[in-house]
mmCIF file of C-alpha atoms and ligand atoms in Angstrom:
data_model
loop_
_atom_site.group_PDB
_atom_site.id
_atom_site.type_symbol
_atom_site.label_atom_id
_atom_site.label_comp_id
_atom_site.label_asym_id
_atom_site.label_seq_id
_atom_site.Cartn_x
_atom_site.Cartn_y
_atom_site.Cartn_z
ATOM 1 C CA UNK A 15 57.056 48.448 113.319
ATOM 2 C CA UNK A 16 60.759 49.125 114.314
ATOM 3 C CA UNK A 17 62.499 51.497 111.547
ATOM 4 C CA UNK A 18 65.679 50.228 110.224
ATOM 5 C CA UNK A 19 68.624 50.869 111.318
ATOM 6 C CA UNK A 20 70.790 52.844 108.100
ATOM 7 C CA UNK A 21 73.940 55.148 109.981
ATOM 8 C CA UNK A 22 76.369 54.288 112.205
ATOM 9 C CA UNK A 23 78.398 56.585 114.345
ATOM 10 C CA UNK A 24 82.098 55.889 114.267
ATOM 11 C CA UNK A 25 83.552 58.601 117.217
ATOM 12 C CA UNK A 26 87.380 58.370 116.431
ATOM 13 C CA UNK A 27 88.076 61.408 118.401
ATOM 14 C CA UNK A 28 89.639 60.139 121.376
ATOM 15 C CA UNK A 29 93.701 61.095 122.293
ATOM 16 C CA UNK A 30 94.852 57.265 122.038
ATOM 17 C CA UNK A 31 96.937 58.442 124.857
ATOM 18 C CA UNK A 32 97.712 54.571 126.013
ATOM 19 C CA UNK A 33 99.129 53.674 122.462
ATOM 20 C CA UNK A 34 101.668 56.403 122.349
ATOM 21 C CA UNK A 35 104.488 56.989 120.663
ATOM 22 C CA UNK A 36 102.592 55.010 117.921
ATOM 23 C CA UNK A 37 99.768 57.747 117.991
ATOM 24 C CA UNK A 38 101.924 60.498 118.109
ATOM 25 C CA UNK A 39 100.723 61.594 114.679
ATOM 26 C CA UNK A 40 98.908 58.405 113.451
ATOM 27 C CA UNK A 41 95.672 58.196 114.642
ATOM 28 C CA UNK A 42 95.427 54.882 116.680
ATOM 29 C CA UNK A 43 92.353 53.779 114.258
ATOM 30 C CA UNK A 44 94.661 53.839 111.398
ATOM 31 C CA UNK A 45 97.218 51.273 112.959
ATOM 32 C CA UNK A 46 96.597 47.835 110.834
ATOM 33 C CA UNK A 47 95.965 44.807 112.354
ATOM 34 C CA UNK A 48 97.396 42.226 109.905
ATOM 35 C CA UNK A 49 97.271 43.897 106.780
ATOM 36 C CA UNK A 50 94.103 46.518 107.370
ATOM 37 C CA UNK A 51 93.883 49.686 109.653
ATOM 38 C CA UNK A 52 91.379 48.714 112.636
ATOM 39 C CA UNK A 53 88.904 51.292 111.441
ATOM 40 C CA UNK A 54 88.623 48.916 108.048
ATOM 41 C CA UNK A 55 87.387 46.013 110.327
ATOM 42 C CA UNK A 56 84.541 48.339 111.890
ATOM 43 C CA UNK A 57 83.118 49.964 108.404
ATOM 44 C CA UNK A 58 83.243 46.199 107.248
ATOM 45 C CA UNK A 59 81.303 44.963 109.522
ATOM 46 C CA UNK A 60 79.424 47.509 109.417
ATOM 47 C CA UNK A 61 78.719 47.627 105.354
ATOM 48 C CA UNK A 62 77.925 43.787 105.936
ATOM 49 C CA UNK A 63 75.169 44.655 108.904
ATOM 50 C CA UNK A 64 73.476 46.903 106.144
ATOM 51 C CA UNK A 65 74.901 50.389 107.433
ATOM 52 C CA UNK A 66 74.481 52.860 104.366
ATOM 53 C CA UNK A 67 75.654 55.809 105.831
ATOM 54 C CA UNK A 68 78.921 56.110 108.154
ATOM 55 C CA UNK A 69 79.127 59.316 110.055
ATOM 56 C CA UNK A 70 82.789 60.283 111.638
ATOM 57 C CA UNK A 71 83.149 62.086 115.050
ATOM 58 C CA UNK A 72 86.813 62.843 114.021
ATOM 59 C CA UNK A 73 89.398 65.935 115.687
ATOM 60 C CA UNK A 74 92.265 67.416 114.216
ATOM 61 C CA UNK A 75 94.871 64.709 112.689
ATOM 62 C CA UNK A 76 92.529 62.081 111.775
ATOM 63 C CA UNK A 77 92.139 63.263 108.250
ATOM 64 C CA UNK A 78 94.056 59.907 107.287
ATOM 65 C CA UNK A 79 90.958 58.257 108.443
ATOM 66 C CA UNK A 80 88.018 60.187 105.811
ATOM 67 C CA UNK A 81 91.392 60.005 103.238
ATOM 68 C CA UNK A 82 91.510 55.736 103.718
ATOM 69 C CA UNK A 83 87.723 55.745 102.593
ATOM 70 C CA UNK A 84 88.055 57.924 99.860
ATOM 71 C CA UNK A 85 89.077 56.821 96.047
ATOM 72 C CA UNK A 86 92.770 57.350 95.343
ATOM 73 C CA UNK A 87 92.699 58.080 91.673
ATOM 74 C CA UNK A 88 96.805 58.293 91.439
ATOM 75 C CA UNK A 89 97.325 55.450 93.398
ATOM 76 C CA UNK A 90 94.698 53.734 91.034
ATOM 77 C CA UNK A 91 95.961 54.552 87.757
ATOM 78 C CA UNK A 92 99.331 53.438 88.512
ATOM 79 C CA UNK A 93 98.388 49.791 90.115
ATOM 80 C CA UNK A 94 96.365 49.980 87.157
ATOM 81 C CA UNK A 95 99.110 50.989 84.082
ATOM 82 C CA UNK A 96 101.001 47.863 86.085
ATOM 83 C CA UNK A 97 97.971 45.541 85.270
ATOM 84 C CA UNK A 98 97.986 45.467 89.432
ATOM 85 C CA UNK A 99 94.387 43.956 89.151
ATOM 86 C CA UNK A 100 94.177 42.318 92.789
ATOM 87 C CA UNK A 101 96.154 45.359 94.345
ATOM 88 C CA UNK A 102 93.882 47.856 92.584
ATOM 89 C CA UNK A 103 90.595 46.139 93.763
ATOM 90 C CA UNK A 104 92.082 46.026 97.561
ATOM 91 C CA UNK A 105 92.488 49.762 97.534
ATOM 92 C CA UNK A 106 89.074 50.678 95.392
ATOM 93 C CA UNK A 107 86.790 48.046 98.374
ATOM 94 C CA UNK A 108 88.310 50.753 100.778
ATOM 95 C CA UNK A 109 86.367 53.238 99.594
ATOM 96 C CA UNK A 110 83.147 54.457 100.506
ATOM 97 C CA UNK A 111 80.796 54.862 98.028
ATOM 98 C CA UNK A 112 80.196 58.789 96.743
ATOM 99 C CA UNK A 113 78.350 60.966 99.575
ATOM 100 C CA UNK A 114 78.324 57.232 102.189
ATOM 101 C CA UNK A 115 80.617 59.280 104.456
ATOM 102 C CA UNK A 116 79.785 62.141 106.810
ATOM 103 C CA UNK A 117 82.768 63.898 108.900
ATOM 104 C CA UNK A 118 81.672 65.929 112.031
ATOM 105 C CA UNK A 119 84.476 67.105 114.328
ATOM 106 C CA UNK A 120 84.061 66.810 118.190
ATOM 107 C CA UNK A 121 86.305 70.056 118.777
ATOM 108 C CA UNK A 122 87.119 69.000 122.307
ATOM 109 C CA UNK A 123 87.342 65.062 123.628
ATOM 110 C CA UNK A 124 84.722 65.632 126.058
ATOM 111 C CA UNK A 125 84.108 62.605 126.027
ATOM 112 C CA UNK A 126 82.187 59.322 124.713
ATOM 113 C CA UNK A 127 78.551 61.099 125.318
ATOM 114 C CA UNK A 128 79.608 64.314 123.605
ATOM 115 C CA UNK A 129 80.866 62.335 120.543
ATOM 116 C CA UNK A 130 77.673 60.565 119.957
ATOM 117 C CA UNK A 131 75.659 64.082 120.315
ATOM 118 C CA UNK A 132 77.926 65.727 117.727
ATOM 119 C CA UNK A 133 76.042 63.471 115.432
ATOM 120 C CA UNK A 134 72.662 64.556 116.365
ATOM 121 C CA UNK A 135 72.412 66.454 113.501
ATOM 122 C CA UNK A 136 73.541 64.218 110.950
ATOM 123 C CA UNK A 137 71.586 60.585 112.616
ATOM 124 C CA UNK A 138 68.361 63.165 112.986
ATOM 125 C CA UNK A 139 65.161 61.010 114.349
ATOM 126 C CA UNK A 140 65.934 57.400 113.651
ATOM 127 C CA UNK A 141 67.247 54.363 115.316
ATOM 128 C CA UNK A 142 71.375 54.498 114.655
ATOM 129 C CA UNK A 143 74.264 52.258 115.089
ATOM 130 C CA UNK A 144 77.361 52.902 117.322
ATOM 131 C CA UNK A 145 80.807 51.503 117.155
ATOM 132 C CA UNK A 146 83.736 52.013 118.580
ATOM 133 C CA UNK A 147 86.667 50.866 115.891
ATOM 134 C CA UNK A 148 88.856 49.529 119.227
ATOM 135 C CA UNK A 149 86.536 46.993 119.875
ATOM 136 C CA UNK A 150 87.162 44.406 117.165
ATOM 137 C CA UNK A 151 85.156 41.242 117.222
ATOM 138 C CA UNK A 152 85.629 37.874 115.448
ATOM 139 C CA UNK A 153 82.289 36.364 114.901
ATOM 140 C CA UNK A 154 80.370 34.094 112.336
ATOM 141 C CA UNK A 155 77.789 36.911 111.776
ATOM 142 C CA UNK A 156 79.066 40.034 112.058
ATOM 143 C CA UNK A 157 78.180 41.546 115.523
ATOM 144 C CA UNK A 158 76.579 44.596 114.272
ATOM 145 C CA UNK A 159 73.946 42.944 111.911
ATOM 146 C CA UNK A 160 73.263 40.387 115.220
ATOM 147 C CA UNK A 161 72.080 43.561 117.353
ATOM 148 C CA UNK A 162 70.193 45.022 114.224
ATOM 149 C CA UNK A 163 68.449 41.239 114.197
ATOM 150 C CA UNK A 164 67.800 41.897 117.948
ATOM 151 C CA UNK A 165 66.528 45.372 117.803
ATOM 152 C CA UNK A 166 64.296 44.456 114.803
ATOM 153 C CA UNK A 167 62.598 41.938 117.253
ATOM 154 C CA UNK A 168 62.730 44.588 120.991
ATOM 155 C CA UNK A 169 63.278 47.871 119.488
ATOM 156 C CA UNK A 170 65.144 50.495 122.003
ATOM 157 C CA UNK A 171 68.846 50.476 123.035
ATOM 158 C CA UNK A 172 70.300 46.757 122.052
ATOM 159 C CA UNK A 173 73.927 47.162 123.126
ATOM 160 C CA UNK A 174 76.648 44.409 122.383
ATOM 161 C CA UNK A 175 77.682 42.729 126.572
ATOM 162 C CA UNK A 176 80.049 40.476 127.887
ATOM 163 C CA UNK A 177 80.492 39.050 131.329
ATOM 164 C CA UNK A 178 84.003 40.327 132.496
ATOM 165 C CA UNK A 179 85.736 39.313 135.253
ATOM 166 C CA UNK A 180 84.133 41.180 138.473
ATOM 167 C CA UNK A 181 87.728 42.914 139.212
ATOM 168 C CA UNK A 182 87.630 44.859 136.342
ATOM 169 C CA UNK A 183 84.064 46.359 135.877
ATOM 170 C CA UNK A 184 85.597 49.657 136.633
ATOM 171 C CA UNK A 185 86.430 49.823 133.086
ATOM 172 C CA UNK A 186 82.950 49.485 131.956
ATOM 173 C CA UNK A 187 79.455 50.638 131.340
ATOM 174 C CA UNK A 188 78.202 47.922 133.664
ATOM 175 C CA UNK A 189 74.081 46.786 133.641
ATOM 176 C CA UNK A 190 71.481 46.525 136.522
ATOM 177 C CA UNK A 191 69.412 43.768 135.140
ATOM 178 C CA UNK A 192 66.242 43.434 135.379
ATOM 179 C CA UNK A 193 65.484 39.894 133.485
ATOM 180 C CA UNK A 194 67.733 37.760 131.470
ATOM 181 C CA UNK A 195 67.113 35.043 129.139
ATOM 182 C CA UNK A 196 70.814 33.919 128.669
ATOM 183 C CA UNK A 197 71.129 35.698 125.541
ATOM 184 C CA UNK A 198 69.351 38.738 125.793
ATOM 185 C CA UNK A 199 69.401 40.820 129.277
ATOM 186 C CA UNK A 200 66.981 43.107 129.792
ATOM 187 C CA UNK A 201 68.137 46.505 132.026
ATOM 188 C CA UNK A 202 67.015 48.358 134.877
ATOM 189 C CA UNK A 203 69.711 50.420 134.795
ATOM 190 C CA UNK A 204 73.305 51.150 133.896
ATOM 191 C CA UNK A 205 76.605 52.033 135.857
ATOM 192 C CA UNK A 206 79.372 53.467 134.254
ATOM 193 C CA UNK A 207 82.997 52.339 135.554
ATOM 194 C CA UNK A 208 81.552 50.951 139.208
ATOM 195 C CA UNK A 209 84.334 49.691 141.845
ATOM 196 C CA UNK A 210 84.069 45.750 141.575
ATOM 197 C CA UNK A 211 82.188 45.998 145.309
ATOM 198 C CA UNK A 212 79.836 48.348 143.919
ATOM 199 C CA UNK A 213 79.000 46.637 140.445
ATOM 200 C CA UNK A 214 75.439 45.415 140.306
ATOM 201 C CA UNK A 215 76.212 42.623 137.911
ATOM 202 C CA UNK A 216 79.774 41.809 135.473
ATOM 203 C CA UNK A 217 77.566 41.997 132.230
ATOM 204 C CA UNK A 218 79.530 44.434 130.181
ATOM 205 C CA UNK A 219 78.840 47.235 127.622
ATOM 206 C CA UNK A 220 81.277 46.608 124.662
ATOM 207 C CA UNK A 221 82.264 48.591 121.696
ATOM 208 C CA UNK A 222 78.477 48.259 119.872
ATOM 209 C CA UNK A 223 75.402 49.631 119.944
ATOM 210 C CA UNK A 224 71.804 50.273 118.516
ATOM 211 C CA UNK A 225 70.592 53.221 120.173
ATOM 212 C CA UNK A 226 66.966 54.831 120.075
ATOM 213 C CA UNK A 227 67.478 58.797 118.796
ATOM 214 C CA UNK A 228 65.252 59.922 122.147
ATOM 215 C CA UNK A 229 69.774 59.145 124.036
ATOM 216 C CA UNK A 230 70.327 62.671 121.943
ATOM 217 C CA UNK A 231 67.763 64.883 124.174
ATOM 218 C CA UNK A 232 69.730 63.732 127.114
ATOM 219 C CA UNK A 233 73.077 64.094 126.259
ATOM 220 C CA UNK A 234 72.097 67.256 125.445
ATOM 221 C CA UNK A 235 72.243 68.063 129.085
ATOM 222 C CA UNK A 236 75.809 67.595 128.816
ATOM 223 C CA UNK A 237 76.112 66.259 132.462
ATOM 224 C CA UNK A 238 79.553 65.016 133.322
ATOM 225 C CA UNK A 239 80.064 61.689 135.024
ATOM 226 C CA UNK A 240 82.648 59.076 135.763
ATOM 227 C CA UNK A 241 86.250 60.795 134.716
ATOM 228 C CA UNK A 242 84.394 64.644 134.411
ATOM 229 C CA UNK A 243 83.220 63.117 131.106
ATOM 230 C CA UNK A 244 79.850 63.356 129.332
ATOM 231 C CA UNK A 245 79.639 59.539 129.292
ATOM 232 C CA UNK A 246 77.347 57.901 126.674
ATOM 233 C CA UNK A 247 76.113 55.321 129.658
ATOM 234 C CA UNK A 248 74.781 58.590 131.960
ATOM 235 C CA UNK A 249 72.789 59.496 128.674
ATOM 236 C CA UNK A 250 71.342 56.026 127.570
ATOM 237 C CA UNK A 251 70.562 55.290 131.599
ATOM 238 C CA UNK A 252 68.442 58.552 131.788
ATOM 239 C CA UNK A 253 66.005 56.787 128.848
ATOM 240 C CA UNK A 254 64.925 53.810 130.404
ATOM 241 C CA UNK A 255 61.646 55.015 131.623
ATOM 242 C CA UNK A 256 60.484 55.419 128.034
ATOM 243 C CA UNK A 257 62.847 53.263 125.795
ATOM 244 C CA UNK A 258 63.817 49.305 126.799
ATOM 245 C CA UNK A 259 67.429 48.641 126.787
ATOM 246 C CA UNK A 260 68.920 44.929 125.920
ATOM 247 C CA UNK A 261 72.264 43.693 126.286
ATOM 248 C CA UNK A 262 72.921 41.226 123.327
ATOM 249 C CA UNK A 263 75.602 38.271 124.592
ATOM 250 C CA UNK A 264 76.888 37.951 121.236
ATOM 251 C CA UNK A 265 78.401 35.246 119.540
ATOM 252 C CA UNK A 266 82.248 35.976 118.471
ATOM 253 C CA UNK A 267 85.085 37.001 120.303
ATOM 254 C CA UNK A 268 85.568 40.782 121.183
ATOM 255 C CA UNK A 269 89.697 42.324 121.272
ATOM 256 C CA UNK A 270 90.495 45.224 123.143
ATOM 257 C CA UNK A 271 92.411 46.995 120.775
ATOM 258 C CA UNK A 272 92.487 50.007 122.901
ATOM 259 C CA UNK A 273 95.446 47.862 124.735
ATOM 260 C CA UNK A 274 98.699 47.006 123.870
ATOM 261 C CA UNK A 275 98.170 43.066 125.557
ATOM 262 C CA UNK A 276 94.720 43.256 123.493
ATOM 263 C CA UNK A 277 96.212 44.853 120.134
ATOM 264 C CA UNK A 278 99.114 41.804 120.414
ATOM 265 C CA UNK A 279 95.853 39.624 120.580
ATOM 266 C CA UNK A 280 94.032 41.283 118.053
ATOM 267 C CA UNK A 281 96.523 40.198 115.698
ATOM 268 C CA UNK A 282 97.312 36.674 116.474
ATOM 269 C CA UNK A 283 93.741 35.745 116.460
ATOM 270 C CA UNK A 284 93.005 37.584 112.878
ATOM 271 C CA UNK A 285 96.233 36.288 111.718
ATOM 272 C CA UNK A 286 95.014 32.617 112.472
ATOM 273 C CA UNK A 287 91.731 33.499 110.867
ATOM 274 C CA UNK A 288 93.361 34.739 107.902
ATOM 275 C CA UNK A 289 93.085 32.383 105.078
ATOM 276 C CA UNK A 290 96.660 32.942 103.521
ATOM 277 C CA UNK A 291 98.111 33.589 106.852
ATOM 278 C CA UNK A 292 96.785 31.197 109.586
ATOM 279 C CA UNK A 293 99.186 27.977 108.089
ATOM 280 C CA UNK A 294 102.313 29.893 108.201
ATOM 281 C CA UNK A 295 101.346 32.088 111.332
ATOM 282 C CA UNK A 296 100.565 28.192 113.126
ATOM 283 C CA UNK A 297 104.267 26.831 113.479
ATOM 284 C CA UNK A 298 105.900 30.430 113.915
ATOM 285 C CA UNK A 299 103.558 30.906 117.250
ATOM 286 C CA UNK A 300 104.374 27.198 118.336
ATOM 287 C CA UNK A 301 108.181 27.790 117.617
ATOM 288 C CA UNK A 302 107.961 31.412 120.043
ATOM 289 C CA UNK A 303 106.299 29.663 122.706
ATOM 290 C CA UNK A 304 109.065 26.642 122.982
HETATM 291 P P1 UTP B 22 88.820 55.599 124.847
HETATM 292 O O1 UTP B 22 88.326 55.505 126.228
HETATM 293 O O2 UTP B 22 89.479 54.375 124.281
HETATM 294 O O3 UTP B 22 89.769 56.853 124.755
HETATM 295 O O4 UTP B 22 87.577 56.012 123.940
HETATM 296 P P2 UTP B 22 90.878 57.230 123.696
HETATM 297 O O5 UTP B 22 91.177 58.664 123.891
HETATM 298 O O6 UTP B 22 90.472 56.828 122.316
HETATM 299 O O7 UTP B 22 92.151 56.351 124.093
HETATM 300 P P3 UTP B 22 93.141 56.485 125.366
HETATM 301 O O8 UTP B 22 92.311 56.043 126.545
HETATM 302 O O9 UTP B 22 93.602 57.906 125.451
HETATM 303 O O10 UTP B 22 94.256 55.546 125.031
HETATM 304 C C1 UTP B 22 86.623 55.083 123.453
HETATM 305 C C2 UTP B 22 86.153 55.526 122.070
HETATM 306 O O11 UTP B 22 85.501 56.776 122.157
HETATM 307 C C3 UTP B 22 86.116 57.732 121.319
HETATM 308 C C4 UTP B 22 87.514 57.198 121.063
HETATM 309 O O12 UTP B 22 88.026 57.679 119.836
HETATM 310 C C5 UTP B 22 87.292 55.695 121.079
HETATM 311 O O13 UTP B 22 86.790 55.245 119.824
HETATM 312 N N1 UTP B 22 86.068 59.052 121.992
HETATM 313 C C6 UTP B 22 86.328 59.116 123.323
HETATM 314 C C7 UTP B 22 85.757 60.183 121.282
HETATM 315 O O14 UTP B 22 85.516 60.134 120.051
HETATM 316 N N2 UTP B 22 85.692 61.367 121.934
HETATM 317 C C8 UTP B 22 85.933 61.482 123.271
HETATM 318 O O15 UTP B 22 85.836 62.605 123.810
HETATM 319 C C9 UTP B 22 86.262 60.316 123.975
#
């Protein structure tokens, strides 16, 4: 019987270094995409795969991040003395509900690895969820619940993978597959950032993940890979003798909002999703590209 998967691990630690001056002192998970800071698309989806508890791998100058999932009371009487009923209920869904939210700080961006093992503590022995707030994805069923559907059927590591084009798996935890079904790819093995030459196939770790708790005991190694990093892929690579790992081809579209291009992206396509937006947004975009 495969437990159920109840925490996710948001690690929000990282420098943004590629979005500055905009992350100068906002944290880059706080910059909205339409009308909601990213991070608000991730605990979402996350709330709607079941998630109960959301643990934080934060660093100095997020606190705007815990603050955004907290209840405003100030901000909530006065939209509420103006009779601000649809305002009021935007800003009370943002919350979390009491004791939902668990901060841990990383201390040092060691990387991806060392942000999931600051959780250790807090995820204990269970299966847990991972996402990384960057990766935003545009699907019918949320992405998350679709690997908890998987994992409830395989158990192990089901990660969320895409095929990418072969020149850039050097941006990516890349898999060594061992079988593949056309939806679900079982793995030999994993590669983090290989040259395209080197690759051993273009399926593509992205921003999700169900991971078995034994990942913990081996990041606890702290090895440093690709970048001097303790990379989450070294960790999850060094389980596959006991744990099966699955790559889930998911249905949606993933945006790289750890890019510029992709952030651009990110908000055209959630614009034209957007049910008050997408009629206006429509000639505006047609007019731009004349
Ligand atoms: P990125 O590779 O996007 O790094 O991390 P970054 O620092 O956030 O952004 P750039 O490259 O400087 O622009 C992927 C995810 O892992 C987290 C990040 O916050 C992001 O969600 N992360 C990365 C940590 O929490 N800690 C780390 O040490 C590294």
């Amino acid at each position: 019987m495969v437990q159920r998967v109840r925490k996710a691990v948001l690690p929000v630690a990282g420098l943004g270094t590629r979005f500055l001056p905009a992350t100068k002192v906002i944290p880059k998970e706080m910059i909205p995409v339409i009308d909601k800071p990213v991070v608000q698309y991730a605990i979402e989806e996350a709330r709607a795969a079941g998630i109960e508890e959301f643990i934080f791998v934060s660093a100095e100058g997020k606190e705007s991040i815990a603050a955004h999932f907290s209840p405003h009371p100030e901000l909530e009487r006065a939209l509420e003395e103006k009779g601000k009923t649809a305002e009021l209920k935007l800003v009370r869904d943002a919350s979390l509900p009491a004791g939902a939210m668990h901060i841990v700080k990383q201390g040092n961006p060691l990387g991806l690895g060392h942000a999931v093992w600051c959780a250790w503590e807090l995820v204990g022995n269970e299966p847990f969820a991972v996402i990384l707030p960057d990766d935003m994805v545009l699907s019918n069923t949320p992405c998350l619940k679709q690997l908890i559907d998987a994992h409830a059927q395989v158990g192990g590591h089901v990660v969320a993978v895409e095929d990418v084009p072969r020149d850039q798996t050097n941006r990516y935890g890349i898999l060594d597959v061992l079988t593949d079904d056309g939806k679900l790819a079982k793995a030999k093995g994993l590669v983090e950032k290989p040259a395209p030459d080197k690759a051993p196939s273009t399926l593509a770790i992205i921003g999700r993940y169900v991971l078995d708790p034994s990942v913990f005991t081996e990041l606890d190694k702290k090895t440093r890979g690709a970048g001097n990093e303790i990379q989450l892929t070294d960790g999850l690579n060094r389980t596959l003798d006991k744990v099966p790992f699955h790559g889930l081809r998911f249905e949606g579209v993933r945006y790289d909002c750890g890019t510029r291009v992709g952030f651009v992206e990110a908000n055209v396509a959630f614009g034209l999703a957007h049910p008050e937006m997408a009629d206006r947004l429509r000639p505006l975009l047609q007019k731009l590209l004349k």
